[in-house]
mmCIF file of C-alpha atoms in Angstrom:
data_model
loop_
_atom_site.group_PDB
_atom_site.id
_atom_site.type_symbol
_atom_site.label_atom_id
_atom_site.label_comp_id
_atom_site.label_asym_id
_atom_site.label_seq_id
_atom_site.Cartn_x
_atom_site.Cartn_y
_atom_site.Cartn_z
ATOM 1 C CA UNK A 27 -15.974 -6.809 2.673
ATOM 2 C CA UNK A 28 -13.935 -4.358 0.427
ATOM 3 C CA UNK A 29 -12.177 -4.954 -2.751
ATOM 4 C CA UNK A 30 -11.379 -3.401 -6.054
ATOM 5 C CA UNK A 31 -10.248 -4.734 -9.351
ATOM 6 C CA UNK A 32 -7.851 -2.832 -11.862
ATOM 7 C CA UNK A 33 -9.320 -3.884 -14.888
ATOM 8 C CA UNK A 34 -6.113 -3.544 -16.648
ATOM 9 C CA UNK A 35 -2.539 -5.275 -15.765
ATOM 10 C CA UNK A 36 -0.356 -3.136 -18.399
ATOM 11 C CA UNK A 37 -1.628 0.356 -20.046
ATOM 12 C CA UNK A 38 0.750 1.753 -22.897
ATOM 13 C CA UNK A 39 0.258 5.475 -23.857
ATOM 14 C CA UNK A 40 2.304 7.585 -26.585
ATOM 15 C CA UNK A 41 3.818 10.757 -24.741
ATOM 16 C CA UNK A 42 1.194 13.789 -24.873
ATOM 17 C CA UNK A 43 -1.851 11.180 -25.322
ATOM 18 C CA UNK A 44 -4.415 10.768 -22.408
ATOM 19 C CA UNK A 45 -4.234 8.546 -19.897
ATOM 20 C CA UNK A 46 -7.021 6.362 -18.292
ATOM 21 C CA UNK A 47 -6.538 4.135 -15.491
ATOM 22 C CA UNK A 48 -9.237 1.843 -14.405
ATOM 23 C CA UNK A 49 -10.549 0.554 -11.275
ATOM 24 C CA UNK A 50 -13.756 -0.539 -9.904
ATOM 25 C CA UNK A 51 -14.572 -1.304 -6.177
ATOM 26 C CA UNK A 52 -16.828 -3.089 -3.584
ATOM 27 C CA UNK A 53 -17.379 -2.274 -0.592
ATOM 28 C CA UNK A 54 -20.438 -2.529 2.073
ATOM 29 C CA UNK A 55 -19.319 0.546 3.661
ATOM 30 C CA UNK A 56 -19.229 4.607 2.192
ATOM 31 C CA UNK A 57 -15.352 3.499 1.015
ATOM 32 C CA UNK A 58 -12.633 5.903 1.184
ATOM 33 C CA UNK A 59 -10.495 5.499 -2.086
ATOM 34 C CA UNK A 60 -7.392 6.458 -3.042
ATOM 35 C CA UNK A 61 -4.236 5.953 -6.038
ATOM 36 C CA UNK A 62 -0.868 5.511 -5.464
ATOM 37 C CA UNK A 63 1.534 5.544 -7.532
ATOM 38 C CA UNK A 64 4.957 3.084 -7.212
ATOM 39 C CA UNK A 65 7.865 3.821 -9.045
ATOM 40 C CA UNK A 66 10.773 1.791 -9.950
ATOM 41 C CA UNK A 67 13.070 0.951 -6.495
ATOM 42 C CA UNK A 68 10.949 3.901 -4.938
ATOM 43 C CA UNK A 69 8.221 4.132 -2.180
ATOM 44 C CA UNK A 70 4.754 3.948 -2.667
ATOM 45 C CA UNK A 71 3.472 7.695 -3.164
ATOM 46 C CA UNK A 72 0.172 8.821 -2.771
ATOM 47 C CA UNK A 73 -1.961 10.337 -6.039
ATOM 48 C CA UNK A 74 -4.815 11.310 -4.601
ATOM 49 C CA UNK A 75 -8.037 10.270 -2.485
ATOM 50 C CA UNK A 76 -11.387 10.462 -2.046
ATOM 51 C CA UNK A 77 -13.454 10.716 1.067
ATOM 52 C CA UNK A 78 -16.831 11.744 0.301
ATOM 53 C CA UNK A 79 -16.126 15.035 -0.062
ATOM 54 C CA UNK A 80 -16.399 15.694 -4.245
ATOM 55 C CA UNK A 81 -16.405 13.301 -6.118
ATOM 56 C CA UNK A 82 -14.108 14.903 -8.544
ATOM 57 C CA UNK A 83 -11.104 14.950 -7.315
ATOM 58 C CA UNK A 84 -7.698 16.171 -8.174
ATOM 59 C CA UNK A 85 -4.026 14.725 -7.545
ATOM 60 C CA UNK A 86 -0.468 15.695 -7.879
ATOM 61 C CA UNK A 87 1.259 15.571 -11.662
ATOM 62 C CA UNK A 88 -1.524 16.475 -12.849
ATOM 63 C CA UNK A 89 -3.871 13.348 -12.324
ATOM 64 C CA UNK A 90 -7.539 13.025 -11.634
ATOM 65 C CA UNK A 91 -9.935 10.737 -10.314
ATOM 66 C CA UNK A 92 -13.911 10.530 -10.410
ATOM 67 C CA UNK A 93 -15.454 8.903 -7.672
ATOM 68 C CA UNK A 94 -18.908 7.559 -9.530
ATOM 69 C CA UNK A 95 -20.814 5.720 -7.079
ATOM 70 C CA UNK A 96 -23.717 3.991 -9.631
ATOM 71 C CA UNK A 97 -20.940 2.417 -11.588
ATOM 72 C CA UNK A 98 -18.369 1.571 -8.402
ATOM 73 C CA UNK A 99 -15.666 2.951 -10.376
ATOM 74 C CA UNK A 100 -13.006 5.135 -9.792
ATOM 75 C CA UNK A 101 -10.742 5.356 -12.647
ATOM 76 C CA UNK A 102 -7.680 7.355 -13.260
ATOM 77 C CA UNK A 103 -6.947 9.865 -15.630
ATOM 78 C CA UNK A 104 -4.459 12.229 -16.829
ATOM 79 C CA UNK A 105 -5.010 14.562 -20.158
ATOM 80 C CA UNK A 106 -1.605 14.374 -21.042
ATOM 81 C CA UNK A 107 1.120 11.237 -20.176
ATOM 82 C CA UNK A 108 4.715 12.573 -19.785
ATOM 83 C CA UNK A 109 7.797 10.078 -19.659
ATOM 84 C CA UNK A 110 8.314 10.298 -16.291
ATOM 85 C CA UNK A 111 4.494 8.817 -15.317
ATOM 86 C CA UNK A 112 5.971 5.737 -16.549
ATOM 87 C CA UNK A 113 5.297 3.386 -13.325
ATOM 88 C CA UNK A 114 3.353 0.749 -11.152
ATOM 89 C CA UNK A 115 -0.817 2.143 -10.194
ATOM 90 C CA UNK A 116 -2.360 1.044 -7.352
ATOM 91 C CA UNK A 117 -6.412 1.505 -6.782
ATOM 92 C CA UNK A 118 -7.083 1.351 -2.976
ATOM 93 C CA UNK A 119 -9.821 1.083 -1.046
ATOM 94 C CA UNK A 120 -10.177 1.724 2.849
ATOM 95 C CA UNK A 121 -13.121 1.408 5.237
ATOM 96 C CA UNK A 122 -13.781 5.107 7.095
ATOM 97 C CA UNK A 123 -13.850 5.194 11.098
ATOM 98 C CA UNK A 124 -12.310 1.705 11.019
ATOM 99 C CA UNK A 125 -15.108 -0.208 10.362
ATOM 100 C CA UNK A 126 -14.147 -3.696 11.091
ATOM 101 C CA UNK A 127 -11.252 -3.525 9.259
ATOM 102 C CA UNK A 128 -8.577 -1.197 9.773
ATOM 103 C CA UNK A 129 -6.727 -2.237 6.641
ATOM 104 C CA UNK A 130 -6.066 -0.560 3.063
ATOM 105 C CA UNK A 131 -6.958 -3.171 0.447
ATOM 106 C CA UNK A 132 -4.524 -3.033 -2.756
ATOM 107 C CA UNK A 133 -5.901 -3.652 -6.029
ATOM 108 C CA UNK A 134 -2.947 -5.938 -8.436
ATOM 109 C CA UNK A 135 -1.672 -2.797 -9.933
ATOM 110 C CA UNK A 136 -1.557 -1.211 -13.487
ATOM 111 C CA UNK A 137 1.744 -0.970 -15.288
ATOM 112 C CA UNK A 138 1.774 2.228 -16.912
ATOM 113 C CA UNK A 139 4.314 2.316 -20.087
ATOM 114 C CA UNK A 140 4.759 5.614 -22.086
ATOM 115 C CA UNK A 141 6.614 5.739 -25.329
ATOM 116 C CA UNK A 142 8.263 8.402 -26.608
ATOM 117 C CA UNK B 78 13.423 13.219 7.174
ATOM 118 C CA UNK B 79 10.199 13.099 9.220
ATOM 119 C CA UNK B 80 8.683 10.150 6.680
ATOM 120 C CA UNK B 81 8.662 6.732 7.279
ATOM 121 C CA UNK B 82 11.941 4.588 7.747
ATOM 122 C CA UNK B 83 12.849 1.116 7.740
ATOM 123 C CA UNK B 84 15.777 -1.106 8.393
ATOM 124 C CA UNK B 85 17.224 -2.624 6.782
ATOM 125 C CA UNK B 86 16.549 -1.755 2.968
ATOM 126 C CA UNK B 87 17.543 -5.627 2.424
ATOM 127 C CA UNK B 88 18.082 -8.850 3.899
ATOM 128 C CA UNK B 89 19.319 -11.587 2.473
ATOM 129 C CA UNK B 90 19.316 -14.742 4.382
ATOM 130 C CA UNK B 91 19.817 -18.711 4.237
ATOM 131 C CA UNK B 92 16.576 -20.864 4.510
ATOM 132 C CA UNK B 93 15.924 -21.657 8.066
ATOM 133 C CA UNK B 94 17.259 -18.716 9.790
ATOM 134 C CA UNK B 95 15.146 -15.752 11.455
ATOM 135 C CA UNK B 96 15.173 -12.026 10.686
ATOM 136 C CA UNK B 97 13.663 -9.138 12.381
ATOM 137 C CA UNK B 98 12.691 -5.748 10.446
ATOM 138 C CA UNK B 99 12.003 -2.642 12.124
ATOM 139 C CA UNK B 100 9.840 0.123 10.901
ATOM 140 C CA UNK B 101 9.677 4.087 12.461
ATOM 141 C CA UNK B 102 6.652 5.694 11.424
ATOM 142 C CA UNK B 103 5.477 9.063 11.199
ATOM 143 C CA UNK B 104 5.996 10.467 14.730
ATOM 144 C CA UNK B 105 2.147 11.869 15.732
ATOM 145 C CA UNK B 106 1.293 9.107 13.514
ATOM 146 C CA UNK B 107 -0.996 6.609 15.666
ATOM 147 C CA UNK B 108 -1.812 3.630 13.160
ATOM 148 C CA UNK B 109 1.401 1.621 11.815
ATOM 149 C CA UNK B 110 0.524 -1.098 9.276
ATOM 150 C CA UNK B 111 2.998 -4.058 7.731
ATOM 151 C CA UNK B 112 2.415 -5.193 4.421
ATOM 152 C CA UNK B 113 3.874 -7.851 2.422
ATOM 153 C CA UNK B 114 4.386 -7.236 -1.774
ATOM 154 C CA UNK B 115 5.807 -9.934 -4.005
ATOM 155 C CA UNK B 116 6.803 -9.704 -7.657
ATOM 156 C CA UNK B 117 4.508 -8.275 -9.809
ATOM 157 C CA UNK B 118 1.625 -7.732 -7.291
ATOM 158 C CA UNK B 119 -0.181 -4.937 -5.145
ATOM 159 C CA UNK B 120 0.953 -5.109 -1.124
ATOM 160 C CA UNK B 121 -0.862 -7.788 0.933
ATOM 161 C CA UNK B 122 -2.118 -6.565 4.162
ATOM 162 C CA UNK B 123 -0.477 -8.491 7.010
ATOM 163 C CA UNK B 124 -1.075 -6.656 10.339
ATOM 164 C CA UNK B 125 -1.939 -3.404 11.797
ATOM 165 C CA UNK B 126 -2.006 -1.376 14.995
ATOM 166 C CA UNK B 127 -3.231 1.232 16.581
ATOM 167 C CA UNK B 128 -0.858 2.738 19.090
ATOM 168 C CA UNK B 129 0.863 -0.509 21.068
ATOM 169 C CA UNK B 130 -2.586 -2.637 20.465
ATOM 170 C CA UNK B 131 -2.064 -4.963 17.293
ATOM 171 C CA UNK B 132 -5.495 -4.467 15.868
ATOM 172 C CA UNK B 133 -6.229 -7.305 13.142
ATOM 173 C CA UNK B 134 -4.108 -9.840 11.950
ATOM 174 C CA UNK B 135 -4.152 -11.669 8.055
ATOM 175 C CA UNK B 136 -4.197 -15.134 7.439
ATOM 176 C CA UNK B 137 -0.707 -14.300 5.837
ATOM 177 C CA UNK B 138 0.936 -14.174 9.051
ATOM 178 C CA UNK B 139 1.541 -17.357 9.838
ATOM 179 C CA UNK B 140 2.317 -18.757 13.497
ATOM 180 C CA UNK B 141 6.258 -17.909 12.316
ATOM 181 C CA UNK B 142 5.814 -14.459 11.929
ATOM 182 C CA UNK B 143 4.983 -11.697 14.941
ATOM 183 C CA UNK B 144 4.886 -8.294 15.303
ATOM 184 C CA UNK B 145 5.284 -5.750 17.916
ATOM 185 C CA UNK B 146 5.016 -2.217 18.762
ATOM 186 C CA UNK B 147 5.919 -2.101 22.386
ATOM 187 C CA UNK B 148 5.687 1.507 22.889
ATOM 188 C CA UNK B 149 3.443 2.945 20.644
ATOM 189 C CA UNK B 150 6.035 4.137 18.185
ATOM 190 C CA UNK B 151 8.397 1.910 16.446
ATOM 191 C CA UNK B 152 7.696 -1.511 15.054
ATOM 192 C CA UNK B 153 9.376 -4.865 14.217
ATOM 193 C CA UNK B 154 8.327 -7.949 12.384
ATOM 194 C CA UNK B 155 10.244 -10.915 12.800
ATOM 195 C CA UNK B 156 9.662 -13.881 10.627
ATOM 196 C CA UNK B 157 11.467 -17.388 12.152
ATOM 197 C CA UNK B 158 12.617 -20.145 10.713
ATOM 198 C CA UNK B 159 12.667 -18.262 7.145
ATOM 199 C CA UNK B 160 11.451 -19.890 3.843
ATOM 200 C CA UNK B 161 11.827 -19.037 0.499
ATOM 201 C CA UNK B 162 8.398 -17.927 -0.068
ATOM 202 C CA UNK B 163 9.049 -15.440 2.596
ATOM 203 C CA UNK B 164 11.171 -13.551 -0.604
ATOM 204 C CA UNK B 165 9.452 -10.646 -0.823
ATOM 205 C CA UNK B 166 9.238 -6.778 0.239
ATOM 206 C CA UNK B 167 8.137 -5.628 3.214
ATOM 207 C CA UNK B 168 6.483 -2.375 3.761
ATOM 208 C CA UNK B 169 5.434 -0.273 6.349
ATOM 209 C CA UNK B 170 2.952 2.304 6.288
ATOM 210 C CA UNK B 171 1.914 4.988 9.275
ATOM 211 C CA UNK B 172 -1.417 6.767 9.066
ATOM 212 C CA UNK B 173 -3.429 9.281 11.518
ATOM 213 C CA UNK B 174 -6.675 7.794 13.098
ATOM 214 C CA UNK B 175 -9.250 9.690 12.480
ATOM 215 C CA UNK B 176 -12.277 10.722 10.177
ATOM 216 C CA UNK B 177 -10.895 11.384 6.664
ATOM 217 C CA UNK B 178 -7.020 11.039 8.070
ATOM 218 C CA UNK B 179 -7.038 7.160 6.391
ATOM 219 C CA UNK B 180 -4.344 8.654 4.280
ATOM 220 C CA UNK B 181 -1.087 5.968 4.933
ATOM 221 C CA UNK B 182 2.781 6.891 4.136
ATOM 222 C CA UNK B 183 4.839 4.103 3.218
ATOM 223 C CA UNK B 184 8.284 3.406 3.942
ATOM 224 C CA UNK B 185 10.557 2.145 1.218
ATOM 225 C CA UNK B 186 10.540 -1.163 2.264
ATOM 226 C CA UNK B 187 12.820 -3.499 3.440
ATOM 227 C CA UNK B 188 13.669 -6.401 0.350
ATOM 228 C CA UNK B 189 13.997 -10.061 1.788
ATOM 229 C CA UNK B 190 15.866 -12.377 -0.038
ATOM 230 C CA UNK B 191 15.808 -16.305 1.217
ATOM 231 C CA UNK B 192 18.589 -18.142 -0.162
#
């Protein structure tokens, strides 16, 4: 079964500082991955996603994500946080070719704070 | 817009009655999913299907909620005999079958209030 954890419920950045994410999976099949990104009385939006192609892999606004299959991790990063990243993260894992499970699996989200 | 629409953006309803949300997904899109995302938490996989065939089912949706998607295209979940633990947002969320094309767009979501 798939699942991921975001290891942290609230991250608070200064504007201009880097930004780092964290998220961690399971999953007993090669897992698509992906990060969206919810802001306030908005739709969910997507970042970025990986699936198997490199593991490196880039996102809109600038964000980032490396796919590191020894550690199940794939954390999110940024070099530098502007105001307007300020918002809800979601890590999500999917199983490929539908698997037995057709689903996206949500991690609880990381609250994202930047201060001026 | 060619995204993903739902109606309506919010409900509010007394305890007891039943409501029925409908979602429009991206036209070629094939997969159409329902999700259910309370205060302060990620979206909680409720159903899914591909083309009219509902697919998988949580053990969220309780025997008061169903879903359909008659034709292959729209969607609508109706929850009866509402509760106020059914307070929450609903999304919806279209996606492409196919290898790679697990990529899902999301609706805005329709906010249901029980009173």
């Amino acid at each position: 079964a798939q699942s991921v954890t975001q290891l942290d419920s609230h991250v608070s950045v200064s504007e201009g500082t880097p930004v780092l994410l964290r998220c961690n999976y399971s999953s007993s099949y090669s897992p698509s991955l992906f990060w969206y990104v919810q802001h306030p009385n908005k739709g969910l939006q997507l970042l970025l996603k990986y699936t198997s192609a490199a593991t490196l892999v880039k996102g809109i606004n600038g964000f980032e994500a490396e796919f590191k299959k020894s550690e199940t991790s794939f954390h999110l990063t940024k070099p530098s946080a502007h105001m307007s990243d300020a918002a809800e993260y979601f890590c999500v894992v999917s199983a490929p070719y539908g698997g037995s499970q057709g689903n996206l699996i949500f991690g609880k989200g990381t609250k994202l704070s930047v201060k001026p | 817009d060619t995204g993903v629409s739902q109606d309506p953006r919010h409900k509010i309803t007394k305890r007891g009655q039943n409501v029925t949300f409908r979602c429009d997904p991206i036209s070629e899109h094939n997969r159409l999913y329902w999700y259910r995302q309370t205060l302060g938490q990620g979206p909680e996989f409720l159903t899914y299907f591909q083309n009219e065939a509902q697919l998988e089912k949580s053990r969220l949706l309780s025997d008061r909620f169903s879903a359909e998607r008659p034709k292959g295209s729209f969607s609508t979940l109706e929850i009866q005999r509402t509760e106020q633990g059914d307070s929450a947002m609903y999304l919806c969320a279209s996606s492409l079958e196919g290898i790679g094309n697990t990529e899902a767009f999301f609706g805005q979501g329709t906010r249901l209030t029980v009173v």
